[in-house]
Amino acid sequence: MVVSSFFADIFKSNVLNNGLLPVQVSDDFLSGIFETVEADPKAQFEVDLESQTIKNLKTGVAVKFDINPYKKECLLNGYDDIDFLLSLKEEIIAFERA
């Protein structure tokens, strides 16, 4: 439904802006997560932002997830929008001089 997708997009944008990583996975992988946690509440999962994967360490099953490259760079470097611009200060100055 378009309305729920609209709110999901807003939520995703908000959590990314707050330094959290929303990960969308398939229904099958999510079911595996629930089964694993039900069997072992202390089960662990590995989220690797650089390789864009989430792995169920109990089963070894891993899947890739999508993320906007800009938001990925911000999360990896701990940047908000202003920090990102400041990281480009030298490039901005060089562009303005050209």
Coordinates of C-alpha atoms in Angstrom, one line a residue:
M1 CA 0.0 0.0 0.0
V2 CA 1.4 3.4 -0.9
V3 CA 0.5 5.0 2.4
S4 CA 2.4 2.5 4.5
S5 CA 5.3 2.7 2.2
F6 CA 5.3 6.5 2.6
F7 CA 5.5 6.2 6.4
A8 CA 8.1 3.5 6.1
D9 CA 10.3 5.8 4.0
I10 CA 9.9 8.6 6.6
F11 CA 10.8 6.2 9.4
K12 CA 13.8 4.9 7.6
S13 CA 15.0 8.4 6.9
N14 CA 14.5 9.5 10.5
V15 CA 16.4 6.6 12.0
L16 CA 19.3 7.0 9.5
N17 CA 19.5 10.7 10.6
N18 CA 19.7 9.5 14.2
G19 CA 22.6 7.2 13.5
L20 CA 20.7 3.9 13.4
L21 CA 20.8 1.4 10.6
P22 CA 17.4 0.1 9.4
V23 CA 17.9 -3.2 7.7
Q24 CA 15.2 -4.7 5.5
V25 CA 15.4 -8.5 5.0
S26 CA 13.2 -11.1 3.3
D27 CA 10.3 -12.8 5.2
D28 CA 12.3 -16.0 5.1
F29 CA 15.4 -14.5 6.7
L30 CA 13.2 -12.8 9.3
S31 CA 11.5 -16.0 10.2
G32 CA 14.9 -17.6 10.6
I33 CA 15.9 -14.8 13.0
F34 CA 12.7 -15.4 15.1
E35 CA 13.3 -19.2 15.1
T36 CA 16.9 -18.7 16.2
V37 CA 16.0 -16.3 19.0
E38 CA 13.2 -18.5 20.2
A39 CA 15.6 -21.5 20.4
D40 CA 18.4 -19.3 22.0
P41 CA 17.5 -15.9 23.3
K42 CA 21.2 -15.1 23.5
A43 CA 21.8 -15.8 19.8
Q44 CA 24.0 -13.3 18.1
F45 CA 23.8 -11.7 14.7
E46 CA 26.5 -9.8 12.8
V47 CA 25.7 -6.6 10.9
D48 CA 28.5 -5.5 8.6
L49 CA 27.8 -2.1 7.2
E50 CA 30.8 -2.0 4.9
S51 CA 29.9 -5.2 3.1
Q52 CA 26.1 -4.5 3.6
T53 CA 25.4 -7.9 5.1
I54 CA 23.6 -9.3 8.1
K55 CA 24.5 -12.8 9.3
N56 CA 22.8 -15.2 11.7
L57 CA 25.8 -16.5 13.6
K58 CA 23.9 -19.6 14.8
T59 CA 22.9 -20.8 11.3
G60 CA 25.6 -19.1 9.3
V61 CA 23.0 -17.7 6.9
A62 CA 23.9 -14.2 5.6
V63 CA 22.0 -11.8 3.4
K64 CA 22.8 -8.5 1.8
F65 CA 20.9 -5.3 2.4
D66 CA 20.6 -2.0 0.5
I67 CA 21.6 1.4 1.8
N68 CA 22.0 4.8 0.2
P69 CA 25.7 5.3 -0.4
Y70 CA 25.6 8.8 1.2
K71 CA 24.0 7.5 4.3
K72 CA 26.4 4.6 4.4
E73 CA 29.4 7.0 4.4
C74 CA 27.8 9.1 7.1
L75 CA 27.2 6.1 9.4
L76 CA 30.7 4.7 8.8
N77 CA 32.3 8.0 9.7
G78 CA 29.8 9.1 12.4
Y79 CA 28.8 12.1 10.3
D80 CA 25.6 14.1 10.3
D81 CA 24.8 16.2 7.3
I82 CA 27.0 19.2 8.5
D83 CA 29.9 16.9 9.4
F84 CA 29.7 15.4 5.9
L85 CA 29.9 18.9 4.3
L86 CA 32.8 19.8 6.6
S87 CA 34.6 16.7 5.5
L88 CA 34.5 18.1 1.9
K89 CA 35.8 21.5 2.9
E90 CA 39.0 21.3 0.9
E91 CA 37.1 20.1 -2.2
I92 CA 34.6 22.9 -1.8
I93 CA 37.3 25.5 -1.5
A94 CA 39.1 24.2 -4.6
F95 CA 35.8 24.2 -6.5
E96 CA 35.1 27.8 -5.5
R97 CA 38.6 28.9 -6.6
A98 CA 38.3 27.2 -10.0

